[in-house]
PDB file of C-alpha atoms in Angstrom:
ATOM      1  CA  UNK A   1      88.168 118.827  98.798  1.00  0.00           C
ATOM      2  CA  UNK A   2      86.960 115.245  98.227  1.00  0.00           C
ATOM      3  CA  UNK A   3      86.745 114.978  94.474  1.00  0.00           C
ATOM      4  CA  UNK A   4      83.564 112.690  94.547  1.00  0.00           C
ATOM      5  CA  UNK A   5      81.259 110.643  92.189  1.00  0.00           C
ATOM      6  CA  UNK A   6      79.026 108.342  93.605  1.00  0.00           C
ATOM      7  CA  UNK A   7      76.205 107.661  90.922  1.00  0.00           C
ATOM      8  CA  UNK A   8      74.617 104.748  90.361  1.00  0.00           C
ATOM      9  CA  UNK A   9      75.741 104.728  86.836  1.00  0.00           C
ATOM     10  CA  UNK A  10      79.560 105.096  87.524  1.00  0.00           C
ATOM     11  CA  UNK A  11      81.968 102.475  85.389  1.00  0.00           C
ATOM     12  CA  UNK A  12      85.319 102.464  84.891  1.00  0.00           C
ATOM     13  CA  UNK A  13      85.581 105.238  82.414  1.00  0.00           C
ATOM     14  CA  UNK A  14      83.913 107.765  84.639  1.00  0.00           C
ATOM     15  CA  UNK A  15      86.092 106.983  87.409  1.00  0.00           C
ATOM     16  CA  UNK A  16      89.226 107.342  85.099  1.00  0.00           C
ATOM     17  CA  UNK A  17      87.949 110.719  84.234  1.00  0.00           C
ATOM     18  CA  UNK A  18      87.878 111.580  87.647  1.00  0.00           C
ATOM     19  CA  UNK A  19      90.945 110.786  88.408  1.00  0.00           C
ATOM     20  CA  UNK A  20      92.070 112.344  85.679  1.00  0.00           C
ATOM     21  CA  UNK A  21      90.063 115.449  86.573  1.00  0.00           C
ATOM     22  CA  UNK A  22      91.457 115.168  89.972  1.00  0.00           C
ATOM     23  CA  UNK A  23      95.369 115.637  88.598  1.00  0.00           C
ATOM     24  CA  UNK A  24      95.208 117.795  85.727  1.00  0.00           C
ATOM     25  CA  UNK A  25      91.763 119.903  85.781  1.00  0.00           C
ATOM     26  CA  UNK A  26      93.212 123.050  87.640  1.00  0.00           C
ATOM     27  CA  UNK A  27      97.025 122.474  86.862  1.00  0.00           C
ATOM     28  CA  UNK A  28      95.972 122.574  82.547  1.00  0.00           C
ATOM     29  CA  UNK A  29      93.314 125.707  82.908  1.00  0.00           C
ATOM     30  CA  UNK A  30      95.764 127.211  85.208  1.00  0.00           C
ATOM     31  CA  UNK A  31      99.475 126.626  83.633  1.00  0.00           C
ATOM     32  CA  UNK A  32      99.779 130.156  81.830  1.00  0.00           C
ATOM     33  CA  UNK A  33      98.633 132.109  84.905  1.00  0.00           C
ATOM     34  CA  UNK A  34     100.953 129.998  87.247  1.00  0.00           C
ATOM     35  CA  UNK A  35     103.858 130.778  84.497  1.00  0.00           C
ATOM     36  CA  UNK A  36     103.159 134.680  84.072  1.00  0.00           C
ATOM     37  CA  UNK A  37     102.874 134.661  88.166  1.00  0.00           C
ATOM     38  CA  UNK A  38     106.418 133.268  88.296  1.00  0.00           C
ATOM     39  CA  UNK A  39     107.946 135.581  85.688  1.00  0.00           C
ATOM     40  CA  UNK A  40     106.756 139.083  87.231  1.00  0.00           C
ATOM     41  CA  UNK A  41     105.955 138.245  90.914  1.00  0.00           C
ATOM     42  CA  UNK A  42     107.511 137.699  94.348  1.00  0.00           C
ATOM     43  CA  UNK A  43     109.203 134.322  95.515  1.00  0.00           C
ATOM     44  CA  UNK A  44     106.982 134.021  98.124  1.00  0.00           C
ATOM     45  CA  UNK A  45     103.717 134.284  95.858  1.00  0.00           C
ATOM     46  CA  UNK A  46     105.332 132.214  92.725  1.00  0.00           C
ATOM     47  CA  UNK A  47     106.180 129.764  95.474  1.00  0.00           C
ATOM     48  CA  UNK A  48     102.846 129.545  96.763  1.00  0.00           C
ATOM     49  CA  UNK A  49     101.604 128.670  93.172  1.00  0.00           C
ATOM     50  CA  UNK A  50     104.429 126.480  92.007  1.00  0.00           C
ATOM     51  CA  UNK A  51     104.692 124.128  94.813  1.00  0.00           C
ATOM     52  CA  UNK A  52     100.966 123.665  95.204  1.00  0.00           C
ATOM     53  CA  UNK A  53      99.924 120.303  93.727  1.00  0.00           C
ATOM     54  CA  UNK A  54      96.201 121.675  92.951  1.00  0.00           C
ATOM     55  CA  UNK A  55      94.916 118.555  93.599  1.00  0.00           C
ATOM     56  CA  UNK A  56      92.141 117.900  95.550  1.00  0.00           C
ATOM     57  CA  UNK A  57      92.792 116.031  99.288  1.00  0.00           C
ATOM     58  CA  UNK A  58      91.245 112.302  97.968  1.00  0.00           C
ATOM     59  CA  UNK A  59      88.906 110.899  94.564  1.00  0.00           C
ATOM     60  CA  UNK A  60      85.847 109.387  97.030  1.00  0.00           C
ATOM     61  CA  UNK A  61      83.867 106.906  95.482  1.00  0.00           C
ATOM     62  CA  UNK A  62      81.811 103.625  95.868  1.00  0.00           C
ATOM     63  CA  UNK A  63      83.401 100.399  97.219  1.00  0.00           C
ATOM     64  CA  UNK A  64      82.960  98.355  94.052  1.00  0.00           C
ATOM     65  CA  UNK A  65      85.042 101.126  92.248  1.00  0.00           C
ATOM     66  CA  UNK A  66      88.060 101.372  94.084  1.00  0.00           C
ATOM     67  CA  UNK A  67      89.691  98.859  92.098  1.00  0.00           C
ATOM     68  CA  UNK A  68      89.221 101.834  89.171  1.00  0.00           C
ATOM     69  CA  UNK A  69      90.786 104.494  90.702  1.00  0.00           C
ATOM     70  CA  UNK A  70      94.274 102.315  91.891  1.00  0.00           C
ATOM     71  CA  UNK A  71      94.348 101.225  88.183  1.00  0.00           C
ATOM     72  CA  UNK A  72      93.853 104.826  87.044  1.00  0.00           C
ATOM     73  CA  UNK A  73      96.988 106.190  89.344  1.00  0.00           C
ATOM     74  CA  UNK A  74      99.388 103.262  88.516  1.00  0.00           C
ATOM     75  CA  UNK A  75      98.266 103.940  84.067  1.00  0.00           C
ATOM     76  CA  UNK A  76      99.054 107.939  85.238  1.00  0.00           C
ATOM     77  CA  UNK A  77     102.241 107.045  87.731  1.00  0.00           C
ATOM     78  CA  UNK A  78      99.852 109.033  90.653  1.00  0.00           C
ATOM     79  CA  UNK A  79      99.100 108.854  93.797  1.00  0.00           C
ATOM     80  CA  UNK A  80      96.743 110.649  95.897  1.00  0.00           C
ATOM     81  CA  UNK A  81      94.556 108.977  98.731  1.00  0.00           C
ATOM     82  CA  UNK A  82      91.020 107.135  97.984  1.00  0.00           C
ATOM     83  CA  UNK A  83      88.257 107.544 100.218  1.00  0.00           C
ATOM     84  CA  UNK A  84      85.054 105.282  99.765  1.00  0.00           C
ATOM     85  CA  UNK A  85      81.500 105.030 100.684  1.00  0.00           C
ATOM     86  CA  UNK A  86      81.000 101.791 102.462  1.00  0.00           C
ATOM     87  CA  UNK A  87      78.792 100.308 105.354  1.00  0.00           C
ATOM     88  CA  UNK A  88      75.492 100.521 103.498  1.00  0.00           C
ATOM     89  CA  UNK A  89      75.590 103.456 101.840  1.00  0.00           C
ATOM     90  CA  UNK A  90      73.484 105.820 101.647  1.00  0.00           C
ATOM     91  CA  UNK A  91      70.576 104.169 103.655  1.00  0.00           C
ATOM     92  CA  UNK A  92      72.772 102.429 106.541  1.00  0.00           C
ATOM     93  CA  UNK A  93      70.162 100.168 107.346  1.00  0.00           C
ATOM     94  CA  UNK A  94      71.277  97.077 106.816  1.00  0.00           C
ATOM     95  CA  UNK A  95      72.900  94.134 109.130  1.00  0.00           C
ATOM     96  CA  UNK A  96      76.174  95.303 111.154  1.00  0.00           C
ATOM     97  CA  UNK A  97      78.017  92.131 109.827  1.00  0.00           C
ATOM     98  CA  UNK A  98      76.875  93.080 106.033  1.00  0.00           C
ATOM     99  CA  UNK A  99      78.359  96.672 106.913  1.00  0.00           C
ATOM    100  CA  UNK A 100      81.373  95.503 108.200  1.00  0.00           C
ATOM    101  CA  UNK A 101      82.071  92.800 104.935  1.00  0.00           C
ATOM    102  CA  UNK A 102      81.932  95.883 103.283  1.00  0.00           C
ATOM    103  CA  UNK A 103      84.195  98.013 105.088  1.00  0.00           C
ATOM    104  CA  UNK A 104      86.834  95.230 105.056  1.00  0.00           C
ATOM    105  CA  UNK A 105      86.443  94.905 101.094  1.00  0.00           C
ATOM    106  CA  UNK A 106      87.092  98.468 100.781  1.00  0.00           C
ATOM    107  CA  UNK A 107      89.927  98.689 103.078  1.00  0.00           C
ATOM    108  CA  UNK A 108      91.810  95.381 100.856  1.00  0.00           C
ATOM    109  CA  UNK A 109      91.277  96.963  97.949  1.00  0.00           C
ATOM    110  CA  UNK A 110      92.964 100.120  98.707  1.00  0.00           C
ATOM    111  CA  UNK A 111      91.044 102.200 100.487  1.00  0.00           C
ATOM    112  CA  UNK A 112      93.221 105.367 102.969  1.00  0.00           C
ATOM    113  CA  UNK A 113      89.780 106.796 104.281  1.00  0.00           C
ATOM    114  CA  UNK A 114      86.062 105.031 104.427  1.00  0.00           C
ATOM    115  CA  UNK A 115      82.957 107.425 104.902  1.00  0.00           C
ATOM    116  CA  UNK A 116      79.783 105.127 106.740  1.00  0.00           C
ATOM    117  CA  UNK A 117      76.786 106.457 107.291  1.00  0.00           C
ATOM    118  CA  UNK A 118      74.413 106.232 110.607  1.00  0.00           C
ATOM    119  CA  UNK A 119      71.756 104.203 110.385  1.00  0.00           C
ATOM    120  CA  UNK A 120      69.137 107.503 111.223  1.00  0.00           C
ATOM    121  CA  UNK A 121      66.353 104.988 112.812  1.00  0.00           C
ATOM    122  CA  UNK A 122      68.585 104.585 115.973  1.00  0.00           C
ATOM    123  CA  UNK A 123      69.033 107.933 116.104  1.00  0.00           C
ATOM    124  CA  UNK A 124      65.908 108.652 116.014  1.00  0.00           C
ATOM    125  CA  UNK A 125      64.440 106.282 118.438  1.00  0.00           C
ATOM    126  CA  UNK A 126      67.498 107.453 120.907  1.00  0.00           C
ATOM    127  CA  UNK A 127      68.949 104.555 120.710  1.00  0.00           C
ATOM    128  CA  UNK A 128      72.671 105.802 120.726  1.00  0.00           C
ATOM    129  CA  UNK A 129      73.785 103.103 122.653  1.00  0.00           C
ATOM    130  CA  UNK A 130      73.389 100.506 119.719  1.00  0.00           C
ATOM    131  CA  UNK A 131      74.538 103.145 117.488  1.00  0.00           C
ATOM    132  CA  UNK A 132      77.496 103.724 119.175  1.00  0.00           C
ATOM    133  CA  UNK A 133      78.095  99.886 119.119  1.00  0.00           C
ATOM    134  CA  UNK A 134      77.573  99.927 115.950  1.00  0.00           C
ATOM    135  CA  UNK A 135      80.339 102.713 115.169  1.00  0.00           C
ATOM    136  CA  UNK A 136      83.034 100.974 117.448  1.00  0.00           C
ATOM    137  CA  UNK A 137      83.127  97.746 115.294  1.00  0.00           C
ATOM    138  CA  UNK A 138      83.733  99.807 112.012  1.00  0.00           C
ATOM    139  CA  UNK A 139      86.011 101.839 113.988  1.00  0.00           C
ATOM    140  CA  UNK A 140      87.963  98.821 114.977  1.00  0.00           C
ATOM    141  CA  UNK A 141      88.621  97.737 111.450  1.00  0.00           C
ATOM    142  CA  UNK A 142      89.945 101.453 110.616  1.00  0.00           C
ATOM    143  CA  UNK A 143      92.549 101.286 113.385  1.00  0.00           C
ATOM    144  CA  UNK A 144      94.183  98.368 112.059  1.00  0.00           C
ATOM    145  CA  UNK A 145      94.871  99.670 108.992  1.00  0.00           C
ATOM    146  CA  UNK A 146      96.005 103.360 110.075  1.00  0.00           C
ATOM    147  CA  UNK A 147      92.332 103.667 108.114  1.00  0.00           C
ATOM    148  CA  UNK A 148      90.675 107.383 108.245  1.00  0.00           C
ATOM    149  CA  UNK A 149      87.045 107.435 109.314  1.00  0.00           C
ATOM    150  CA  UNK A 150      84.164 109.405 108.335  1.00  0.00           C
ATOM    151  CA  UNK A 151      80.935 109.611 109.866  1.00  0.00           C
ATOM    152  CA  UNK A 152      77.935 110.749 107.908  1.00  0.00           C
ATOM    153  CA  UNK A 153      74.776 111.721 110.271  1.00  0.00           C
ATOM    154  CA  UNK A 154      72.789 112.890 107.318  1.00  0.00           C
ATOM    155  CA  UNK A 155      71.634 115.601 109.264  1.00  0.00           C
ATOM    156  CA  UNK A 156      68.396 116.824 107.400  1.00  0.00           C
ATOM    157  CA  UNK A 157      67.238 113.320 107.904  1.00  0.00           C
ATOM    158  CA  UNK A 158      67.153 113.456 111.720  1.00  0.00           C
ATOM    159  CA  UNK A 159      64.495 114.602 113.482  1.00  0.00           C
ATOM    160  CA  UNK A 160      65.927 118.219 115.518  1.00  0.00           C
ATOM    161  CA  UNK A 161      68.817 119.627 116.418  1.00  0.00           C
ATOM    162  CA  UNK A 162      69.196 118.040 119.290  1.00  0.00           C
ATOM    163  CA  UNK A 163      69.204 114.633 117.757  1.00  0.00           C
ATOM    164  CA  UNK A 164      72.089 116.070 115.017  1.00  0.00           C
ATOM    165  CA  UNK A 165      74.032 117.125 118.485  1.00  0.00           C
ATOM    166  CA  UNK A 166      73.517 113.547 120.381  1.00  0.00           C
ATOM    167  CA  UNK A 167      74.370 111.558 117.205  1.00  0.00           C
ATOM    168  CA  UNK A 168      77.817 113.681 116.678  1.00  0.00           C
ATOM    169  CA  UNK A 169      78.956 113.096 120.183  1.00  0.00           C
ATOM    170  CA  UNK A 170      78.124 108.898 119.810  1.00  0.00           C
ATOM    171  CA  UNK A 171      80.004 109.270 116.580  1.00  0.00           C
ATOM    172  CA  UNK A 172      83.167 111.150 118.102  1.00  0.00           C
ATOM    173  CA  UNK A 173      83.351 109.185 121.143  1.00  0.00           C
ATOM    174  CA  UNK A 174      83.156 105.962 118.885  1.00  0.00           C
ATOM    175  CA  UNK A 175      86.261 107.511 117.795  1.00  0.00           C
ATOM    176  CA  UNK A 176      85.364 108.667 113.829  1.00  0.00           C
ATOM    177  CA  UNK A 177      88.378 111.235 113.000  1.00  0.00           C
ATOM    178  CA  UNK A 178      85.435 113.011 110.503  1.00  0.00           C
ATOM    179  CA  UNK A 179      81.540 113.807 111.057  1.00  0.00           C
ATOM    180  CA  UNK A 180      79.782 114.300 107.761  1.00  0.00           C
ATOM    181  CA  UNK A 181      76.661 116.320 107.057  1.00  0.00           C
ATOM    182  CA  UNK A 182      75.092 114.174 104.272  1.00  0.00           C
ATOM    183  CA  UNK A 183      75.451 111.716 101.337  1.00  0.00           C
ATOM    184  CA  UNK A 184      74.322 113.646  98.986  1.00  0.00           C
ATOM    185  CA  UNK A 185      70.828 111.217  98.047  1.00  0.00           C
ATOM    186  CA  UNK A 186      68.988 112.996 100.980  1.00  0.00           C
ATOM    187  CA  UNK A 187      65.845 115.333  99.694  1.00  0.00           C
ATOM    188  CA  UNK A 188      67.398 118.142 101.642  1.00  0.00           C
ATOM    189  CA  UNK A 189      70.966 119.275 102.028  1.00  0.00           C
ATOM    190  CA  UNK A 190      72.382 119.625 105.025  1.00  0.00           C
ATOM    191  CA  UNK A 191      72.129 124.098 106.099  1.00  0.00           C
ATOM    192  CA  UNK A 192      75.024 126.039 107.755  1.00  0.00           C
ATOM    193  CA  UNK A 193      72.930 125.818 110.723  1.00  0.00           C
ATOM    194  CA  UNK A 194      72.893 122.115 110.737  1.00  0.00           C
ATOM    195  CA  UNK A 195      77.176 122.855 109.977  1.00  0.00           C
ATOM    196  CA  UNK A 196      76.989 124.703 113.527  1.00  0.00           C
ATOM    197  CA  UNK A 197      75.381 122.174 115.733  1.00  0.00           C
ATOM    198  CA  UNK A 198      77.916 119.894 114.681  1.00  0.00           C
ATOM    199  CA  UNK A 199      80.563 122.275 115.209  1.00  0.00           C
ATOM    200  CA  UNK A 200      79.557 123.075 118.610  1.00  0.00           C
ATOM    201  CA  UNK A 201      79.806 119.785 119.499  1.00  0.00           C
ATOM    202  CA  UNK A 202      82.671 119.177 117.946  1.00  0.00           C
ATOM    203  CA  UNK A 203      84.296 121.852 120.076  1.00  0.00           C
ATOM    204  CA  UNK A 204      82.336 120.624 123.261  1.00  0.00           C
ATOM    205  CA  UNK A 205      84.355 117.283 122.382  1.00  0.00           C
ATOM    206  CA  UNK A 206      87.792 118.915 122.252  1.00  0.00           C
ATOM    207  CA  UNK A 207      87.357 120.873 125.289  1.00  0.00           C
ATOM    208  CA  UNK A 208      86.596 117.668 127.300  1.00  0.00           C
ATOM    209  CA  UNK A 209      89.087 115.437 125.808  1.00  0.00           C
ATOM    210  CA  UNK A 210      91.636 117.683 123.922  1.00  0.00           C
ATOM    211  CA  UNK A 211      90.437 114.948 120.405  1.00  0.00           C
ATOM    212  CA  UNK A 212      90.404 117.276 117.935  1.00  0.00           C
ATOM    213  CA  UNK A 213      87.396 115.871 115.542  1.00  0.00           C
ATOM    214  CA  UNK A 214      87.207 117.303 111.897  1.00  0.00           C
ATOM    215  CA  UNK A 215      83.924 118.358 109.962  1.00  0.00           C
ATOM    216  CA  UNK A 216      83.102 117.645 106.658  1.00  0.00           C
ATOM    217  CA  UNK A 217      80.382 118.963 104.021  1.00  0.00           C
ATOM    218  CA  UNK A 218      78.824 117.404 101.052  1.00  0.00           C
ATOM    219  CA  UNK A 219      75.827 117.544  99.814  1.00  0.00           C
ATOM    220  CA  UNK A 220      74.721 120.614  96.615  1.00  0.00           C
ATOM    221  CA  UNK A 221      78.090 122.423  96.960  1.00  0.00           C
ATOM    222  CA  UNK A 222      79.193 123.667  93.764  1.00  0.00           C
ATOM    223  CA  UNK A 223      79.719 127.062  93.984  1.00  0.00           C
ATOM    224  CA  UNK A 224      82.962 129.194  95.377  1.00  0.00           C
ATOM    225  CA  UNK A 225      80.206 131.176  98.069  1.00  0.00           C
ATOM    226  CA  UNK A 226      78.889 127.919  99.292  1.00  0.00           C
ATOM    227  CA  UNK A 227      82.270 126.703  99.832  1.00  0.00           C
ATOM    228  CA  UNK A 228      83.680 130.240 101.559  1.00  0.00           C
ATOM    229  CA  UNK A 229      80.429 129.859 104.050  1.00  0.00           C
ATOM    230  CA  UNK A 230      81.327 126.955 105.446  1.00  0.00           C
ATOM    231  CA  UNK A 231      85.097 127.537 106.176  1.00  0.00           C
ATOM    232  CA  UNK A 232      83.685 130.977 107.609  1.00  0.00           C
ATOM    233  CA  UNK A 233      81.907 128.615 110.011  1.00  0.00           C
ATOM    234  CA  UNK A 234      84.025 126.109 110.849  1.00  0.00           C
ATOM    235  CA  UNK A 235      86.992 129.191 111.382  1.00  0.00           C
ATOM    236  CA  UNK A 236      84.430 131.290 113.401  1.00  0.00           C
ATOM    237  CA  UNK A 237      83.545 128.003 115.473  1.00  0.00           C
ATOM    238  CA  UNK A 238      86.334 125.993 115.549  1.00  0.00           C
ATOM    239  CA  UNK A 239      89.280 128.643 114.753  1.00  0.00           C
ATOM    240  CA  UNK A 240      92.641 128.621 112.240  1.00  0.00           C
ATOM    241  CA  UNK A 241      93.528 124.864 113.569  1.00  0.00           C
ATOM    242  CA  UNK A 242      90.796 123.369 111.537  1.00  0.00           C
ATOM    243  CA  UNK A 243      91.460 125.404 108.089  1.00  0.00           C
ATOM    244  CA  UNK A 244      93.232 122.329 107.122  1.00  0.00           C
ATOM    245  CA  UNK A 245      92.611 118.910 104.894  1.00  0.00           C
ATOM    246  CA  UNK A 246      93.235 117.006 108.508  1.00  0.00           C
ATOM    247  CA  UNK A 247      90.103 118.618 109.815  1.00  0.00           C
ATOM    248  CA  UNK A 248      88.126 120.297 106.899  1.00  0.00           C
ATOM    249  CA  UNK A 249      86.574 119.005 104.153  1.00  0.00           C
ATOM    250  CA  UNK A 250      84.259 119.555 101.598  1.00  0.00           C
ATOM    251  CA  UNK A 251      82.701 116.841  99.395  1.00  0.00           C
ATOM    252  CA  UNK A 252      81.677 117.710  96.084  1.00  0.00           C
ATOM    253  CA  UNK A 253      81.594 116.471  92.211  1.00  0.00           C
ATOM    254  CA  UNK A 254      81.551 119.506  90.094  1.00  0.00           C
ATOM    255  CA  UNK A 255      83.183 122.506  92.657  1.00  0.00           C
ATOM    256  CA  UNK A 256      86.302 122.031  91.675  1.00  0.00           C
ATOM    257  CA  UNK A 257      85.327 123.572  88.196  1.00  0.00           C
ATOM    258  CA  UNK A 258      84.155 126.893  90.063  1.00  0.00           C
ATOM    259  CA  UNK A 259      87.209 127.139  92.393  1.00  0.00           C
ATOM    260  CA  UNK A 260      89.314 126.949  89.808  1.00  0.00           C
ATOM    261  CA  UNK A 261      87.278 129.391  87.440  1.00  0.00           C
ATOM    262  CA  UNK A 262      87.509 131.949  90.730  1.00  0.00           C
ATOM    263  CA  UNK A 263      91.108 131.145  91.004  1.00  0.00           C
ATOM    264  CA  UNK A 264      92.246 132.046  87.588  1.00  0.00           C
ATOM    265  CA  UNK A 265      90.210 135.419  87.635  1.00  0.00           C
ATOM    266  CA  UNK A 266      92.486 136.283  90.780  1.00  0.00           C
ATOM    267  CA  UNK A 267      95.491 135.043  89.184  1.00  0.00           C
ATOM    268  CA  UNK A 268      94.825 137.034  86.170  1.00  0.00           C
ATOM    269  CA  UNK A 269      94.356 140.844  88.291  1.00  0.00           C
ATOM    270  CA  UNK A 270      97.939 140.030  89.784  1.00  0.00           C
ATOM    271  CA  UNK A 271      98.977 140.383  86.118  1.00  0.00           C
ATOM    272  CA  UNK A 272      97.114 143.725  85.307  1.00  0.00           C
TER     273      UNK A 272
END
C-alpha cells in the first residue's frame, strides 16, 4: 500500500499525521492481538505477526510536501520510502521542461519513487510517439538516482480499451517500473476491467522482453473487498510473482483503516 494524501489543502500537520498514521495506526490497534498471538500460538504464526513492520510500502504525496514527510521521519527516528506526484499532476498537460523541473525538485528533496501522469491528449490523438518521448526524459532523470517510476494512464479518461492497451505498452517500453490506473481527481475510477487490459499487456510485455512491469491501483479504494479484487486479478493474470510491494500496489488514503479493522477480527478468532 501507498499511504497517500494528495489534497489541495494538505500542510505540514496533515502530512505529519500521515506519517504518523503510516508507523503506528495498525501496530497501536493491533498490539494486544499481536501479544495474545505470541503467548498461545505457533512460532511460525507469532513470527509472521512479530516481525511484520505493518507499515505500509511508501507515504505518497505532492512535490511541495516532501520536505514534510523527511522532517516527520527524522522528529520519529523513521524511515520508510516517499513516493510523490510530480510532472504536472493530475492534468499532465503542461510543458515537458516544466514537468521535468518538477521531477528533479522532487527527486533533491528526497524523493525514492515519483508517480507522473500521461498527458491523455496524446493518447488520444495516437500520438504515442511524442508520448513516449515524453516518458524517456522523465525516465532518464529516475535512472540516475536509482529513482522508482510510476506511470499513471488515468484510464477512465482515455477514450477505449484499446487506447488504455497502446498507452501501457509506450509507458513500459519508456521503461516506467509501475503503470497506474488513476490519480484519484478523475470523475470515474478506474474498473477491474480497465485493471485487466493493463495486465494483459503487462504480461504481453514480459513475454517479449522477460521486464517484469508492476501494476498499481488508486483511485476510491477503501474497502478490504475492493482491495482482495484486485490482487485476485493481478494473481489470476499475472500469477504469485507479482503478489509483492516490487510489483503490486494499491494507492489509497483511508484503506489502511479497513485492513486493519479486518485484520484484528481474524486475529481475534485465532484466540477463541
Amino acid at each position: 500500500m501507498d499511504l497517500t494524501s494528495l489534497n489541495s489543502t494538505d500542510n505540514k500537520q496533515t502530512i505529519e499525521a500521515l506519517v504518523d498514521k503510516a508507523f503506528l495506526y495498525a501496530k497501536e490497534l493491533l498490539k494486544s492481538d499481536i501479544e495474545k498471538m505470541a503467548n498461545t500460538h505457533s512460532c511460525e504464526l507469532r513470527n509472521y505477526f512479530t516481525t511484520s513492520t505493518l507499515t505500509p510500502q511508501t507515504v505518497c504525496v505532492s512535490s511541495v510536501r516532501i520536505y514534510d514527510v523527511v522532517q516527520r521521519l527524522r522528529f520519529l527516528k523513521q524511515h520508510i520510502d516517499i513516493a510523490s506526484v510530480a510532472g504536472g499532476f493530475p492534468m499532465g498537460q503542461v510543458p515537458l521542461s516544466c514537468r521535468i523541473t518538477e521531477v528533479e525538485y522532487a527527486i533533491s528533496h528526497g524523493a525514492a519513487e515519483i508517480d507522473i501522469v500521461i498527458d491523455r491528449g496524446l493518447a488520444i490523438s495516437g500520438n504515442f510517439e511524442e508520448l513516449y518521448y515524453d516518458l524517456r526524459a522523465i525516465k532518464s532523470l529516475c535512472i540516475k538516482g536509482n529513482i522508482t517510476l510510476k506511470t499513471i494512464l488515468s484510464v477512465s479518461e482515455l477514450d477505449s480499451n484499446q487506447t488504455v492497451y497502446k498507452a501501457a505498452m509506450t509507458a513500459m517500453m519508456a521503461g516506467s517500473d509501475f503503470i497506474k490506473t488513476s490519480t484519484g481527481k478523475e470523475a470515474k475510477n478506474a474498473t477491474l476491467f480497465h485493471g485487466m487490459v493493463m495486465c494483459q499487456a503487462i504480461k504481453h510485455y514480459h513475454e517479449k522482453t522477460s521486464y517484469k512491469v508492476g501494476i498499481k491501483a488508486a483511485g476510491g479504494i477503501k474497502f478490504n473487498e475492493q482491495a482482495l479484487s484486485w490482487l485476485v486479478l493481478v494473481k489470476n493474470i499475472l500469477g504469485n510473482d507479482w503478489l509483492q510491494a516490487s510489483l503490486f500496489r494499491i494507492g489509497a488514503s483511508s484503506l489502511l483503516e479497513d485492513v486493519v479493522k479486518r485484520l484484528s477480527i481474524v486475529l481475534k478468532k485465532f484466540h477463541q
